[in-house]
């Protein structure tokens, strides 16, 4: 049995709209379908690939779980992960051709693409910063007076 050589598999594209786990999945599936990885070949462990690519282990495991769910690979515990021995090589399904420029930008799965109504992301541009700062300052002044420390209310350059 031979192992997967990272140099034989195309590198990941950090600028692509496709998430890393999907790119890893596509690279391995393509390598298996083209015969670069043969049935019974070992593939790198999730930890080894994590270290090599500098990605989170969950990203690698997500790609591996997709490959396992579709029958491309088999996890054998401490013996490692291999290309499924009973897999018959076949050509990968053609990827859909993107339509001509429709004027709509492709959705990115990176955190730098912020769209309206995303879960867990407040509308920071609509946040009332001035009102919040005014209320915070008022609360701090009241707390300083209540605790008997009027020195905190003097301007920074004033003498004590």
CSV table of C-alpha atoms in Angstrom, one decimal:
chain,number,residue,atom,x,y,z
A,1,UNK,CA,0.0,0.0,0.0
A,2,UNK,CA,1.2,3.5,-0.8
A,3,UNK,CA,0.3,6.7,0.7
A,4,UNK,CA,-1.1,10.0,-0.7
A,5,UNK,CA,1.6,12.4,-1.6
A,6,UNK,CA,0.5,16.0,-0.8
A,7,UNK,CA,2.6,17.2,-3.8
A,8,UNK,CA,0.4,15.2,-6.2
A,9,UNK,CA,-2.8,16.8,-5.0
A,10,UNK,CA,-3.5,20.4,-6.1
A,11,UNK,CA,-3.1,23.1,-3.4
A,12,UNK,CA,-6.1,24.8,-1.8
A,13,UNK,CA,-7.2,28.2,-3.0
A,14,UNK,CA,-7.7,30.6,0.0
A,15,UNK,CA,-9.4,33.1,-2.3
A,16,UNK,CA,-12.1,30.7,-3.6
A,17,UNK,CA,-15.7,31.0,-2.5
A,18,UNK,CA,-15.6,27.2,-1.9
A,19,UNK,CA,-14.9,26.4,1.8
A,20,UNK,CA,-11.7,24.5,2.6
A,21,UNK,CA,-13.4,21.3,3.7
A,22,UNK,CA,-15.1,21.1,0.3
A,23,UNK,CA,-11.9,21.9,-1.5
A,24,UNK,CA,-10.1,19.0,0.4
A,25,UNK,CA,-13.0,16.7,-0.4
A,26,UNK,CA,-12.9,17.6,-4.1
A,27,UNK,CA,-9.1,17.1,-4.3
A,28,UNK,CA,-9.2,13.7,-2.7
A,29,UNK,CA,-12.3,12.6,-4.7
A,30,UNK,CA,-10.6,13.8,-7.9
A,31,UNK,CA,-7.4,12.0,-7.0
A,32,UNK,CA,-9.3,8.7,-6.3
A,33,UNK,CA,-11.4,9.1,-9.5
A,34,UNK,CA,-8.4,9.8,-11.7
A,35,UNK,CA,-6.5,6.8,-10.3
A,36,UNK,CA,-3.8,8.9,-8.5
A,37,UNK,CA,-5.0,7.2,-5.3
A,38,UNK,CA,-5.8,3.6,-5.8
A,39,UNK,CA,-8.0,1.3,-3.6
A,40,UNK,CA,-6.2,0.4,-0.5
A,41,UNK,CA,-3.8,3.4,-0.5
A,42,UNK,CA,-3.4,5.2,2.8
A,43,UNK,CA,-4.3,8.8,3.0
A,44,UNK,CA,-2.8,11.2,5.6
A,45,UNK,CA,-4.4,11.3,9.0
A,46,UNK,CA,-6.5,14.2,9.9
A,47,UNK,CA,-3.9,15.4,12.4
A,48,UNK,CA,-1.1,15.2,9.9
A,49,UNK,CA,-3.1,17.0,7.2
A,50,UNK,CA,-4.1,19.6,9.8
A,51,UNK,CA,-0.4,20.3,10.6
A,52,UNK,CA,0.6,20.3,6.9
A,53,UNK,CA,-2.2,22.7,5.7
A,54,UNK,CA,-2.4,24.8,8.8
A,55,UNK,CA,-6.2,24.3,9.1
A,56,UNK,CA,-8.4,23.3,11.9
A,57,UNK,CA,-8.8,19.6,12.5
A,58,UNK,CA,-12.5,19.9,12.3
A,59,UNK,CA,-12.2,21.2,8.7
A,60,UNK,CA,-10.2,18.1,7.7
A,61,UNK,CA,-12.5,15.8,9.6
A,62,UNK,CA,-15.5,17.3,7.8
A,63,UNK,CA,-13.9,16.5,4.4
A,64,UNK,CA,-13.0,13.0,5.5
A,65,UNK,CA,-16.5,12.4,6.9
A,66,UNK,CA,-18.0,13.4,3.5
A,67,UNK,CA,-15.6,11.1,1.7
A,68,UNK,CA,-16.4,8.2,4.1
A,69,UNK,CA,-20.2,8.8,3.8
A,70,UNK,CA,-19.9,8.5,0.0
A,71,UNK,CA,-17.8,5.3,0.3
A,72,UNK,CA,-14.5,6.8,-1.0
A,73,UNK,CA,-12.5,6.1,2.2
A,74,UNK,CA,-12.5,3.8,5.2
A,75,UNK,CA,-11.3,4.7,8.6
A,76,UNK,CA,-9.6,1.8,10.3
A,77,UNK,CA,-8.9,3.3,13.7
A,78,UNK,CA,-5.2,3.3,14.6
A,79,UNK,CA,-4.4,1.4,11.4
A,80,UNK,CA,-5.1,4.6,9.5
A,81,UNK,CA,-7.5,5.7,6.8
A,82,UNK,CA,-7.4,4.2,3.4
A,83,UNK,CA,-9.1,4.5,0.0
A,84,UNK,CA,-12.0,2.0,0.1
A,85,UNK,CA,-10.6,-1.4,-1.2
A,86,UNK,CA,-13.8,-2.3,-3.1
A,87,UNK,CA,-14.0,1.1,-4.8
A,88,UNK,CA,-14.0,1.0,-8.6
A,89,UNK,CA,-12.3,4.1,-10.1
A,90,UNK,CA,-14.5,6.3,-12.2
A,91,UNK,CA,-14.4,9.7,-13.7
A,92,UNK,CA,-15.5,12.5,-11.4
A,93,UNK,CA,-18.8,14.1,-12.1
A,94,UNK,CA,-18.4,17.2,-14.1
A,95,UNK,CA,-18.6,20.3,-11.9
A,96,UNK,CA,-21.4,22.7,-12.9
A,97,UNK,CA,-20.4,25.4,-15.3
A,98,UNK,CA,-21.1,28.8,-13.7
A,99,UNK,CA,-23.5,30.9,-15.7
A,100,UNK,CA,-22.3,33.9,-17.5
A,101,UNK,CA,-22.0,37.1,-15.5
A,102,UNK,CA,-25.4,37.5,-14.0
A,103,UNK,CA,-24.5,40.6,-12.0
A,104,UNK,CA,-24.7,38.6,-8.7
A,105,UNK,CA,-21.5,38.1,-6.8
A,106,UNK,CA,-20.9,34.5,-5.6
A,107,UNK,CA,-21.5,33.9,-1.9
A,108,UNK,CA,-18.3,33.4,0.1
A,109,UNK,CA,-18.1,31.2,3.1
A,110,UNK,CA,-15.4,33.3,4.6
A,111,UNK,CA,-16.1,35.7,7.6
A,112,UNK,CA,-15.1,38.7,5.4
A,113,UNK,CA,-18.4,38.5,3.5
A,114,UNK,CA,-21.1,40.1,5.6
A,115,UNK,CA,-24.6,39.8,4.4
A,116,UNK,CA,-27.8,41.2,6.0
A,117,UNK,CA,-29.7,39.0,8.5
A,118,UNK,CA,-26.8,36.7,9.3
A,119,UNK,CA,-27.4,34.7,12.5
A,120,UNK,CA,-25.2,35.9,15.4
A,121,UNK,CA,-24.0,39.0,13.7
A,122,UNK,CA,-25.4,42.3,15.0
A,123,UNK,CA,-26.0,45.3,12.7
A,124,UNK,CA,-23.1,47.3,14.0
A,125,UNK,CA,-23.7,50.1,11.6
A,126,UNK,CA,-27.1,50.7,13.2
A,127,UNK,CA,-25.9,50.6,16.8
A,128,UNK,CA,-26.5,53.9,18.6
A,129,UNK,CA,-22.9,54.5,19.7
A,130,UNK,CA,-23.4,58.2,20.8
A,131,UNK,CA,-26.4,57.4,22.9
A,132,UNK,CA,-24.7,54.4,24.4
A,133,UNK,CA,-21.5,56.4,25.2
A,134,UNK,CA,-23.6,59.2,26.8
A,135,UNK,CA,-25.6,56.7,29.0
A,136,UNK,CA,-22.4,54.9,30.0
A,137,UNK,CA,-20.7,58.2,31.0
A,138,UNK,CA,-23.8,59.3,33.0
A,139,UNK,CA,-23.9,56.0,34.8
A,140,UNK,CA,-20.2,56.2,35.6
A,141,UNK,CA,-20.7,59.8,37.0
A,142,UNK,CA,-23.6,58.6,39.2
A,143,UNK,CA,-21.6,55.7,40.5
A,144,UNK,CA,-18.6,57.9,41.3
A,145,UNK,CA,-20.9,60.4,43.3
A,146,UNK,CA,-22.7,57.6,45.0
A,147,UNK,CA,-19.5,56.0,46.3
A,148,UNK,CA,-18.1,59.4,47.6
A,149,UNK,CA,-15.3,59.9,45.2
A,150,UNK,CA,-15.8,63.4,43.6
A,151,UNK,CA,-12.1,63.5,42.6
A,152,UNK,CA,-13.0,61.3,39.6
A,153,UNK,CA,-15.2,64.1,38.3
A,154,UNK,CA,-12.4,66.7,38.0
A,155,UNK,CA,-10.8,67.2,34.6
A,156,UNK,CA,-7.5,65.4,34.0
A,157,UNK,CA,-5.3,68.6,34.3
A,158,UNK,CA,-7.0,70.0,37.4
A,159,UNK,CA,-5.0,70.2,40.7
A,160,UNK,CA,-6.1,68.2,43.7
